[in-house]
Amino acid sequence: MQKHNISFELSEVESIAALAPDERNLMQKAIAAREGAYAPYSNFHVGAAVLMENGAIVIGSNQENASYPSGLCAERVAIFHAGALYPGETITAIAITASAKAYTVDRPAAPCGNCRQSISEYETKQKAPIRILFMGAVGPVFIAEAMADLLPLAFNSTFLK
Ligand code: THU
């Protein structure tokens, strides 16, 4: 039997202050986007900001629904918003931040599986990696170089022939 050892490098900086100016700005946009979260059921507010190669920044926040599965995560609101506004443009990075009403989210909140799959679609489409920066409300920021790192062995369009 053959064993595959799949690993990737995750970078960590101690806080948003330690990010390079462009990425600090992107995370600040994600923090501001959190204010637009509609999360009356979970009281968990997520903001995301997508950076395009042309310099544009497109935001999203989680939008919940009384019919719970009809709601959508911040990352997918942002990435679909970006795809709709700039269909041919390469996506460079996405910054994600989460806060909660009742407690302090002090560790990076990683994108959920559905969001990983959705972001991965755009990596396949554009044939270029998307940097993923994620944090809680305070504390460290984790940085992955590509969604392919956070979603190894992804299902994608190359299987549909
Ligand atoms: N949520 C996100 O917006 N992004 C994630 O990656 C994880 C979860 C939202 C969905 C829901 O509105 C709330 O957080 C609690 O799950």
Short mmCIF file of N, CA and C and ligand atoms in Angstrom, two decimals:
data_model
loop_
_atom_site.label_atom_id
_atom_site.label_comp_id
_atom_site.label_asym_id
_atom_site.label_seq_id
_atom_site.Cartn_x
_atom_site.Cartn_y
_atom_site.Cartn_z
N MET A 1 0.85 -1.20 0.00
CA MET A 1 0.00 0.00 0.00
C MET A 1 0.88 1.25 0.00
N GLN A 2 0.44 2.24 -0.76
CA GLN A 2 1.19 3.49 -0.82
C GLN A 2 0.55 4.50 0.13
N LYS A 3 1.38 5.16 0.89
CA LYS A 3 0.87 6.19 1.81
C LYS A 3 1.21 7.57 1.26
N HIS A 4 0.26 8.47 1.32
CA HIS A 4 0.50 9.86 0.91
C HIS A 4 0.50 10.72 2.16
N ASN A 5 1.52 11.53 2.29
CA ASN A 5 1.58 12.44 3.42
C ASN A 5 1.33 13.85 2.90
N ILE A 6 0.17 14.39 3.21
CA ILE A 6 -0.19 15.71 2.68
C ILE A 6 0.02 16.75 3.77
N SER A 7 0.83 17.75 3.47
CA SER A 7 1.07 18.79 4.48
C SER A 7 1.12 20.16 3.80
N PHE A 8 0.97 21.18 4.59
CA PHE A 8 1.10 22.54 4.03
C PHE A 8 1.60 23.46 5.13
N GLU A 9 2.09 24.63 4.70
CA GLU A 9 2.60 25.61 5.66
C GLU A 9 1.53 26.64 5.97
N LEU A 10 1.28 26.83 7.24
CA LEU A 10 0.34 27.87 7.69
C LEU A 10 1.17 28.92 8.40
N SER A 11 1.09 30.16 7.94
CA SER A 11 1.82 31.24 8.61
C SER A 11 0.94 31.86 9.68
N GLU A 12 1.58 32.38 10.71
CA GLU A 12 0.84 33.05 11.78
C GLU A 12 1.56 34.34 12.14
N VAL A 13 0.80 35.42 12.25
CA VAL A 13 1.35 36.65 12.83
C VAL A 13 0.55 36.95 14.09
N GLU A 14 1.15 37.66 15.03
CA GLU A 14 0.53 37.75 16.36
C GLU A 14 -0.73 38.61 16.39
N SER A 15 -0.85 39.53 15.44
CA SER A 15 -2.06 40.36 15.40
C SER A 15 -2.15 41.05 14.05
N ILE A 16 -3.26 41.70 13.81
CA ILE A 16 -3.47 42.44 12.57
C ILE A 16 -2.37 43.49 12.38
N ALA A 17 -1.85 44.02 13.47
CA ALA A 17 -0.81 45.06 13.40
C ALA A 17 0.46 44.55 12.73
N ALA A 18 0.68 43.26 12.78
CA ALA A 18 1.90 42.67 12.23
C ALA A 18 1.78 42.35 10.74
N LEU A 19 0.62 42.60 10.16
CA LEU A 19 0.45 42.33 8.71
C LEU A 19 1.10 43.45 7.90
N ALA A 20 1.50 43.12 6.67
CA ALA A 20 1.98 44.15 5.74
C ALA A 20 0.82 45.11 5.46
N PRO A 21 1.12 46.39 5.14
CA PRO A 21 0.07 47.41 5.02
C PRO A 21 -1.11 47.02 4.13
N ASP A 22 -0.85 46.42 2.96
CA ASP A 22 -1.95 46.05 2.04
C ASP A 22 -2.88 45.03 2.67
N GLU A 23 -2.28 44.07 3.37
CA GLU A 23 -3.09 43.00 3.95
C GLU A 23 -3.75 43.46 5.24
N ARG A 24 -3.10 44.39 5.94
CA ARG A 24 -3.75 44.99 7.12
C ARG A 24 -4.99 45.75 6.67
N ASN A 25 -4.85 46.49 5.58
CA ASN A 25 -5.97 47.25 5.03
C ASN A 25 -7.10 46.29 4.62
N LEU A 26 -6.75 45.17 4.01
CA LEU A 26 -7.76 44.19 3.59
C LEU A 26 -8.49 43.64 4.81
N MET A 27 -7.73 43.31 5.87
CA MET A 27 -8.37 42.78 7.09
C MET A 27 -9.24 43.85 7.74
N GLN A 28 -8.80 45.11 7.68
CA GLN A 28 -9.63 46.17 8.24
C GLN A 28 -10.95 46.29 7.49
N LYS A 29 -10.90 46.06 6.19
CA LYS A 29 -12.14 46.08 5.38
C LYS A 29 -13.05 44.91 5.80
N ALA A 30 -12.44 43.77 6.11
CA ALA A 30 -13.23 42.61 6.56
C ALA A 30 -13.86 42.92 7.93
N ILE A 31 -13.11 43.57 8.79
CA ILE A 31 -13.63 43.95 10.12
C ILE A 31 -14.82 44.90 9.96
N ALA A 32 -14.67 45.87 9.05
CA ALA A 32 -15.77 46.82 8.80
C ALA A 32 -16.97 46.07 8.21
N ALA A 33 -16.69 45.09 7.35
CA ALA A 33 -17.78 44.33 6.70
C ALA A 33 -18.60 43.55 7.72
N ARG A 34 -17.95 43.14 8.81
CA ARG A 34 -18.64 42.40 9.88
C ARG A 34 -19.87 43.17 10.38
N GLU A 35 -19.78 44.51 10.32
CA GLU A 35 -20.89 45.35 10.79
C GLU A 35 -22.16 45.10 9.98
N GLY A 36 -21.98 44.60 8.77
CA GLY A 36 -23.13 44.33 7.90
C GLY A 36 -23.71 42.95 8.07
N ALA A 37 -23.14 42.17 8.98
CA ALA A 37 -23.66 40.82 9.18
C ALA A 37 -25.12 40.88 9.65
N TYR A 38 -25.91 39.96 9.12
CA TYR A 38 -27.28 39.80 9.58
C TYR A 38 -27.31 38.42 10.23
N ALA A 39 -27.13 38.40 11.54
CA ALA A 39 -26.95 37.12 12.24
C ALA A 39 -27.78 37.07 13.52
N PRO A 40 -29.11 37.26 13.40
CA PRO A 40 -29.94 37.29 14.61
C PRO A 40 -30.08 35.93 15.27
N TYR A 41 -29.74 34.85 14.57
CA TYR A 41 -29.92 33.51 15.12
C TYR A 41 -28.67 33.01 15.84
N SER A 42 -27.51 33.24 15.24
CA SER A 42 -26.27 32.75 15.86
C SER A 42 -25.57 33.83 16.67
N ASN A 43 -25.86 35.10 16.37
CA ASN A 43 -25.12 36.21 16.97
C ASN A 43 -23.61 36.07 16.75
N PHE A 44 -23.26 35.40 15.68
CA PHE A 44 -21.86 35.21 15.29
C PHE A 44 -21.67 36.00 14.00
N HIS A 45 -20.84 37.02 14.08
CA HIS A 45 -20.73 37.96 12.96
C HIS A 45 -19.42 37.72 12.20
N VAL A 46 -19.53 37.49 10.91
CA VAL A 46 -18.34 37.21 10.09
C VAL A 46 -18.28 38.27 8.99
N GLY A 47 -17.06 38.76 8.75
CA GLY A 47 -16.83 39.70 7.65
C GLY A 47 -15.74 39.15 6.76
N ALA A 48 -15.85 39.42 5.47
CA ALA A 48 -14.83 38.96 4.53
C ALA A 48 -14.56 40.08 3.53
N ALA A 49 -13.31 40.18 3.09
CA ALA A 49 -12.94 41.17 2.08
C ALA A 49 -12.04 40.49 1.06
N VAL A 50 -12.43 40.61 -0.20
CA VAL A 50 -11.73 39.96 -1.32
C VAL A 50 -10.92 41.02 -2.06
N LEU A 51 -9.64 40.73 -2.28
CA LEU A 51 -8.78 41.65 -3.04
C LEU A 51 -8.63 41.12 -4.46
N MET A 52 -8.91 42.00 -5.44
CA MET A 52 -8.78 41.64 -6.85
C MET A 52 -7.44 42.14 -7.37
N GLU A 53 -7.00 41.53 -8.48
CA GLU A 53 -5.71 41.94 -9.06
C GLU A 53 -5.72 43.41 -9.48
N ASN A 54 -6.88 43.93 -9.84
CA ASN A 54 -6.98 45.34 -10.25
C ASN A 54 -7.02 46.29 -9.05
N GLY A 55 -6.88 45.74 -7.84
CA GLY A 55 -6.84 46.57 -6.63
C GLY A 55 -8.19 46.74 -5.96
N ALA A 56 -9.26 46.36 -6.65
CA ALA A 56 -10.59 46.50 -6.05
C ALA A 56 -10.74 45.57 -4.85
N ILE A 57 -11.51 46.02 -3.89
CA ILE A 57 -11.83 45.20 -2.71
C ILE A 57 -13.34 45.02 -2.65
N VAL A 58 -13.77 43.77 -2.53
CA VAL A 58 -15.20 43.46 -2.52
C VAL A 58 -15.51 42.76 -1.20
N ILE A 59 -16.54 43.22 -0.52
CA ILE A 59 -16.81 42.70 0.83
C ILE A 59 -18.05 41.80 0.89
N GLY A 60 -18.13 41.08 1.99
CA GLY A 60 -19.31 40.26 2.26
C GLY A 60 -19.44 40.05 3.76
N SER A 61 -20.63 39.69 4.19
CA SER A 61 -20.84 39.33 5.60
C SER A 61 -21.90 38.25 5.63
N ASN A 62 -21.95 37.51 6.74
CA ASN A 62 -22.93 36.42 6.78
C ASN A 62 -24.35 36.95 6.85
N GLN A 63 -25.22 36.29 6.11
CA GLN A 63 -26.62 36.69 5.99
C GLN A 63 -27.46 35.48 6.35
N GLU A 64 -28.08 35.54 7.52
CA GLU A 64 -28.84 34.38 8.01
C GLU A 64 -30.30 34.45 7.58
N ASN A 65 -31.00 33.36 7.85
CA ASN A 65 -32.39 33.24 7.43
C ASN A 65 -33.14 32.41 8.45
N ALA A 66 -34.42 32.74 8.65
CA ALA A 66 -35.26 31.97 9.58
C ALA A 66 -35.29 30.50 9.17
N SER A 67 -35.19 30.25 7.87
CA SER A 67 -34.98 28.88 7.38
C SER A 67 -33.47 28.69 7.30
N TYR A 68 -32.89 28.20 8.38
CA TYR A 68 -31.43 28.28 8.60
C TYR A 68 -30.56 27.97 7.38
N PRO A 69 -30.81 26.86 6.66
CA PRO A 69 -29.90 26.54 5.54
C PRO A 69 -29.96 27.55 4.38
N SER A 70 -30.97 28.41 4.39
CA SER A 70 -31.06 29.41 3.31
C SER A 70 -30.08 30.57 3.51
N GLY A 71 -29.52 30.69 4.69
CA GLY A 71 -28.54 31.75 4.93
C GLY A 71 -27.23 31.44 4.23
N LEU A 72 -26.33 32.44 4.21
CA LEU A 72 -25.05 32.24 3.53
C LEU A 72 -23.91 32.85 4.36
N CYS A 73 -22.77 32.17 4.33
CA CYS A 73 -21.57 32.63 5.03
C CYS A 73 -20.98 33.87 4.36
N ALA A 74 -20.23 34.61 5.16
CA ALA A 74 -19.59 35.84 4.68
C ALA A 74 -18.66 35.60 3.49
N GLU A 75 -17.91 34.51 3.55
CA GLU A 75 -16.92 34.25 2.50
C GLU A 75 -17.59 34.04 1.15
N ARG A 76 -18.72 33.31 1.15
CA ARG A 76 -19.39 33.08 -0.12
C ARG A 76 -20.12 34.33 -0.61
N VAL A 77 -20.69 35.11 0.33
CA VAL A 77 -21.29 36.38 -0.10
C VAL A 77 -20.22 37.22 -0.79
N ALA A 78 -19.02 37.27 -0.20
CA ALA A 78 -17.94 38.11 -0.74
C ALA A 78 -17.42 37.58 -2.07
N ILE A 79 -17.15 36.27 -2.15
CA ILE A 79 -16.52 35.73 -3.36
C ILE A 79 -17.52 35.75 -4.53
N PHE A 80 -18.80 35.50 -4.26
CA PHE A 80 -19.81 35.56 -5.32
C PHE A 80 -20.03 37.02 -5.76
N HIS A 81 -20.00 37.91 -4.78
CA HIS A 81 -20.11 39.35 -5.06
C HIS A 81 -18.95 39.77 -5.98
N ALA A 82 -17.74 39.29 -5.67
CA ALA A 82 -16.55 39.62 -6.47
C ALA A 82 -16.68 39.03 -7.88
N GLY A 83 -17.14 37.77 -7.96
CA GLY A 83 -17.30 37.12 -9.26
C GLY A 83 -18.33 37.84 -10.12
N ALA A 84 -19.37 38.35 -9.47
CA ALA A 84 -20.43 39.04 -10.21
C ALA A 84 -19.98 40.43 -10.68
N LEU A 85 -19.20 41.11 -9.84
CA LEU A 85 -18.76 42.47 -10.19
C LEU A 85 -17.61 42.47 -11.19
N TYR A 86 -16.69 41.50 -11.03
CA TYR A 86 -15.47 41.48 -11.87
C TYR A 86 -15.25 40.08 -12.42
N PRO A 87 -16.09 39.66 -13.38
CA PRO A 87 -16.07 38.26 -13.83
C PRO A 87 -14.74 37.78 -14.38
N GLY A 88 -13.96 38.65 -15.03
CA GLY A 88 -12.71 38.18 -15.65
C GLY A 88 -11.48 38.44 -14.81
N GLU A 89 -11.67 39.03 -13.66
CA GLU A 89 -10.53 39.52 -12.87
C GLU A 89 -10.02 38.43 -11.91
N THR A 90 -8.70 38.37 -11.77
CA THR A 90 -8.11 37.40 -10.84
C THR A 90 -8.29 37.86 -9.40
N ILE A 91 -8.65 36.91 -8.54
CA ILE A 91 -8.78 37.17 -7.10
C ILE A 91 -7.43 36.85 -6.45
N THR A 92 -6.90 37.79 -5.70
CA THR A 92 -5.57 37.65 -5.11
C THR A 92 -5.63 37.09 -3.69
N ALA A 93 -6.54 37.62 -2.90
CA ALA A 93 -6.59 37.25 -1.47
C ALA A 93 -7.99 37.46 -0.91
N ILE A 94 -8.24 36.77 0.20
CA ILE A 94 -9.47 37.02 0.96
C ILE A 94 -9.11 37.08 2.44
N ALA A 95 -9.60 38.11 3.11
CA ALA A 95 -9.41 38.25 4.56
C ALA A 95 -10.74 37.97 5.24
N ILE A 96 -10.68 37.26 6.35
CA ILE A 96 -11.89 36.80 7.05
C ILE A 96 -11.73 37.09 8.55
N THR A 97 -12.78 37.58 9.17
CA THR A 97 -12.74 37.82 10.62
C THR A 97 -14.11 37.51 11.22
N ALA A 98 -14.09 37.00 12.46
CA ALA A 98 -15.35 36.64 13.11
C ALA A 98 -15.40 37.22 14.52
N SER A 99 -16.59 37.67 14.92
CA SER A 99 -16.79 38.12 16.29
C SER A 99 -18.13 37.60 16.79
N ALA A 100 -18.27 37.52 18.09
CA ALA A 100 -19.52 37.04 18.68
C ALA A 100 -20.01 38.07 19.68
N LYS A 101 -21.33 38.11 19.85
CA LYS A 101 -21.94 39.09 20.74
C LYS A 101 -21.57 38.81 22.19
N ALA A 102 -21.59 37.54 22.58
CA ALA A 102 -21.52 37.18 24.00
C ALA A 102 -20.12 36.84 24.51
N TYR A 103 -19.16 36.71 23.62
CA TYR A 103 -17.82 36.31 24.04
C TYR A 103 -16.81 36.82 23.02
N THR A 104 -15.54 36.80 23.39
CA THR A 104 -14.49 37.29 22.49
C THR A 104 -13.93 36.13 21.68
N VAL A 105 -14.00 36.25 20.37
CA VAL A 105 -13.39 35.24 19.50
C VAL A 105 -11.91 35.63 19.38
N ASP A 106 -11.06 34.86 20.08
CA ASP A 106 -9.65 35.26 20.19
C ASP A 106 -8.72 34.32 19.43
N ARG A 107 -9.30 33.49 18.55
CA ARG A 107 -8.48 32.64 17.69
C ARG A 107 -9.07 32.65 16.28
N PRO A 108 -8.22 32.39 15.29
CA PRO A 108 -8.68 32.50 13.91
C PRO A 108 -9.85 31.57 13.61
N ALA A 109 -10.90 32.12 13.02
CA ALA A 109 -12.07 31.33 12.63
C ALA A 109 -11.87 30.91 11.17
N ALA A 110 -11.64 29.64 10.96
CA ALA A 110 -11.34 29.13 9.62
C ALA A 110 -12.61 29.02 8.79
N PRO A 111 -12.50 29.25 7.49
CA PRO A 111 -13.68 29.11 6.63
C PRO A 111 -14.27 27.69 6.67
N CYS A 112 -15.58 27.60 6.62
CA CYS A 112 -16.25 26.29 6.67
C CYS A 112 -16.00 25.51 5.38
N GLY A 113 -16.36 24.27 5.38
CA GLY A 113 -16.12 23.40 4.23
C GLY A 113 -16.78 23.88 2.95
N ASN A 114 -18.03 24.35 3.06
CA ASN A 114 -18.71 24.85 1.85
C ASN A 114 -18.01 26.06 1.28
N CYS A 115 -17.53 26.94 2.16
CA CYS A 115 -16.81 28.13 1.67
C CYS A 115 -15.48 27.74 1.05
N ARG A 116 -14.81 26.75 1.62
CA ARG A 116 -13.55 26.28 1.03
C ARG A 116 -13.80 25.79 -0.39
N GLN A 117 -14.86 25.01 -0.57
CA GLN A 117 -15.19 24.49 -1.90
C GLN A 117 -15.50 25.64 -2.86
N SER A 118 -16.25 26.62 -2.41
CA SER A 118 -16.64 27.73 -3.28
C SER A 118 -15.43 28.58 -3.67
N ILE A 119 -14.55 28.83 -2.71
CA ILE A 119 -13.35 29.63 -3.02
C ILE A 119 -12.43 28.83 -3.93
N SER A 120 -12.34 27.53 -3.68
CA SER A 120 -11.52 26.64 -4.50
C SER A 120 -11.94 26.69 -5.98
N GLU A 121 -13.23 26.82 -6.24
CA GLU A 121 -13.75 26.91 -7.61
C GLU A 121 -13.07 28.06 -8.37
N TYR A 122 -12.90 29.20 -7.68
CA TYR A 122 -12.30 30.37 -8.34
C TYR A 122 -10.80 30.17 -8.56
N GLU A 123 -10.15 29.43 -7.67
CA GLU A 123 -8.73 29.11 -7.89
C GLU A 123 -8.58 28.26 -9.14
N THR A 124 -9.46 27.28 -9.29
CA THR A 124 -9.42 26.44 -10.50
C THR A 124 -9.68 27.29 -11.73
N LYS A 125 -10.69 28.13 -11.65
CA LYS A 125 -11.10 28.98 -12.78
C LYS A 125 -9.96 29.89 -13.22
N GLN A 126 -9.31 30.54 -12.27
CA GLN A 126 -8.29 31.54 -12.62
C GLN A 126 -6.88 30.97 -12.71
N LYS A 127 -6.73 29.70 -12.35
CA LYS A 127 -5.42 29.03 -12.38
C LYS A 127 -4.36 29.82 -11.62
N ALA A 128 -4.76 30.39 -10.52
CA ALA A 128 -3.82 31.13 -9.66
C ALA A 128 -4.31 31.04 -8.22
N PRO A 129 -3.38 30.95 -7.27
CA PRO A 129 -3.78 30.78 -5.87
C PRO A 129 -4.43 32.02 -5.26
N ILE A 130 -5.25 31.79 -4.27
CA ILE A 130 -5.86 32.88 -3.50
C ILE A 130 -5.33 32.78 -2.08
N ARG A 131 -4.70 33.85 -1.59
CA ARG A 131 -4.19 33.85 -0.21
C ARG A 131 -5.36 33.98 0.75
N ILE A 132 -5.34 33.19 1.81
CA ILE A 132 -6.45 33.19 2.78
C ILE A 132 -5.92 33.68 4.12
N LEU A 133 -6.43 34.82 4.57
CA LEU A 133 -6.02 35.37 5.87
C LEU A 133 -7.23 35.29 6.79
N PHE A 134 -7.07 34.71 7.97
CA PHE A 134 -8.24 34.61 8.85
C PHE A 134 -7.88 34.81 10.31
N MET A 135 -8.81 35.46 11.00
CA MET A 135 -8.61 35.77 12.42
C MET A 135 -9.97 35.80 13.13
N GLY A 136 -9.91 35.86 14.46
CA GLY A 136 -11.13 36.06 15.24
C GLY A 136 -11.44 37.55 15.27
N ALA A 137 -11.88 38.03 16.44
CA ALA A 137 -12.11 39.47 16.60
C ALA A 137 -10.83 40.14 17.06
N VAL A 138 -10.03 39.39 17.80
CA VAL A 138 -8.72 39.85 18.28
C VAL A 138 -7.76 38.67 18.12
N GLY A 139 -6.48 38.95 18.37
CA GLY A 139 -5.51 37.85 18.39
C GLY A 139 -4.86 37.58 17.05
N PRO A 140 -4.27 36.39 16.95
CA PRO A 140 -3.43 36.09 15.78
C PRO A 140 -4.19 36.00 14.46
N VAL A 141 -3.41 36.18 13.41
CA VAL A 141 -3.93 36.00 12.04
C VAL A 141 -3.21 34.80 11.45
N PHE A 142 -3.96 33.85 10.90
CA PHE A 142 -3.39 32.73 10.16
C PHE A 142 -3.43 33.07 8.67
N ILE A 143 -2.39 32.64 7.97
CA ILE A 143 -2.32 32.91 6.53
C ILE A 143 -1.98 31.61 5.80
N ALA A 144 -2.85 31.21 4.89
CA ALA A 144 -2.58 30.08 4.00
C ALA A 144 -2.31 30.65 2.61
N GLU A 145 -1.37 30.05 1.90
CA GLU A 145 -0.97 30.58 0.58
C GLU A 145 -2.01 30.31 -0.50
N ALA A 146 -2.86 29.33 -0.27
CA ALA A 146 -3.85 28.96 -1.30
C ALA A 146 -4.98 28.19 -0.65
N MET A 147 -6.16 28.26 -1.27
CA MET A 147 -7.27 27.45 -0.77
C MET A 147 -6.95 25.97 -0.97
N ALA A 148 -6.16 25.65 -1.99
CA ALA A 148 -5.78 24.25 -2.22
C ALA A 148 -5.08 23.67 -0.98
N ASP A 149 -4.43 24.52 -0.19
CA ASP A 149 -3.79 24.06 1.05
C ASP A 149 -4.84 23.67 2.10
N LEU A 150 -5.90 24.48 2.19
CA LEU A 150 -6.95 24.22 3.20
C LEU A 150 -7.96 23.18 2.73
N LEU A 151 -7.93 22.89 1.44
CA LEU A 151 -8.87 21.88 0.89
C LEU A 151 -8.11 20.95 -0.05
N PRO A 152 -7.25 20.11 0.52
CA PRO A 152 -6.51 19.18 -0.34
C PRO A 152 -7.45 18.16 -0.97
N LEU A 153 -7.04 17.63 -2.09
CA LEU A 153 -7.83 16.63 -2.82
C LEU A 153 -9.23 17.14 -3.18
N ALA A 154 -9.31 18.41 -3.51
CA ALA A 154 -10.62 19.00 -3.80
C ALA A 154 -11.25 18.40 -5.05
N PHE A 155 -12.55 18.33 -5.02
CA PHE A 155 -13.29 17.98 -6.24
C PHE A 155 -13.39 19.25 -7.07
N ASN A 156 -13.06 19.14 -8.38
CA ASN A 156 -13.17 20.32 -9.23
C ASN A 156 -13.55 19.93 -10.66
N SER A 157 -13.62 20.94 -11.50
CA SER A 157 -14.14 20.76 -12.86
C SER A 157 -13.31 19.78 -13.70
N THR A 158 -12.07 19.52 -13.31
CA THR A 158 -11.24 18.61 -14.11
C THR A 158 -11.82 17.19 -14.10
N PHE A 159 -12.69 16.88 -13.13
CA PHE A 159 -13.33 15.55 -13.10
C PHE A 159 -14.54 15.46 -14.02
N LEU A 160 -15.04 16.60 -14.47
CA LEU A 160 -16.29 16.64 -15.24
C LEU A 160 -16.00 16.68 -16.73
N LYS A 161 -15.73 15.50 -17.30
CA LYS A 161 -15.38 15.47 -18.74
C LYS A 161 -16.24 14.47 -19.46
N1 THU B 1 -20.21 31.55 9.14
C1 THU B 1 -19.55 32.26 8.19
O1 THU B 1 -20.01 33.34 7.77
N2 THU B 1 -18.40 31.76 7.71
C2 THU B 1 -17.85 30.55 8.08
O2 THU B 1 -16.89 30.12 7.47
C3 THU B 1 -18.41 29.83 9.21
C4 THU B 1 -19.74 30.28 9.68
C5 THU B 1 -21.49 32.06 9.63
C6 THU B 1 -22.68 31.22 9.22
C7 THU B 1 -23.67 31.56 10.30
O3 THU B 1 -24.34 32.76 9.94
C8 THU B 1 -22.81 31.84 11.52
O4 THU B 1 -21.49 32.07 11.03
C9 THU B 1 -22.76 30.69 12.53
O5 THU B 1 -22.44 29.49 11.92
#
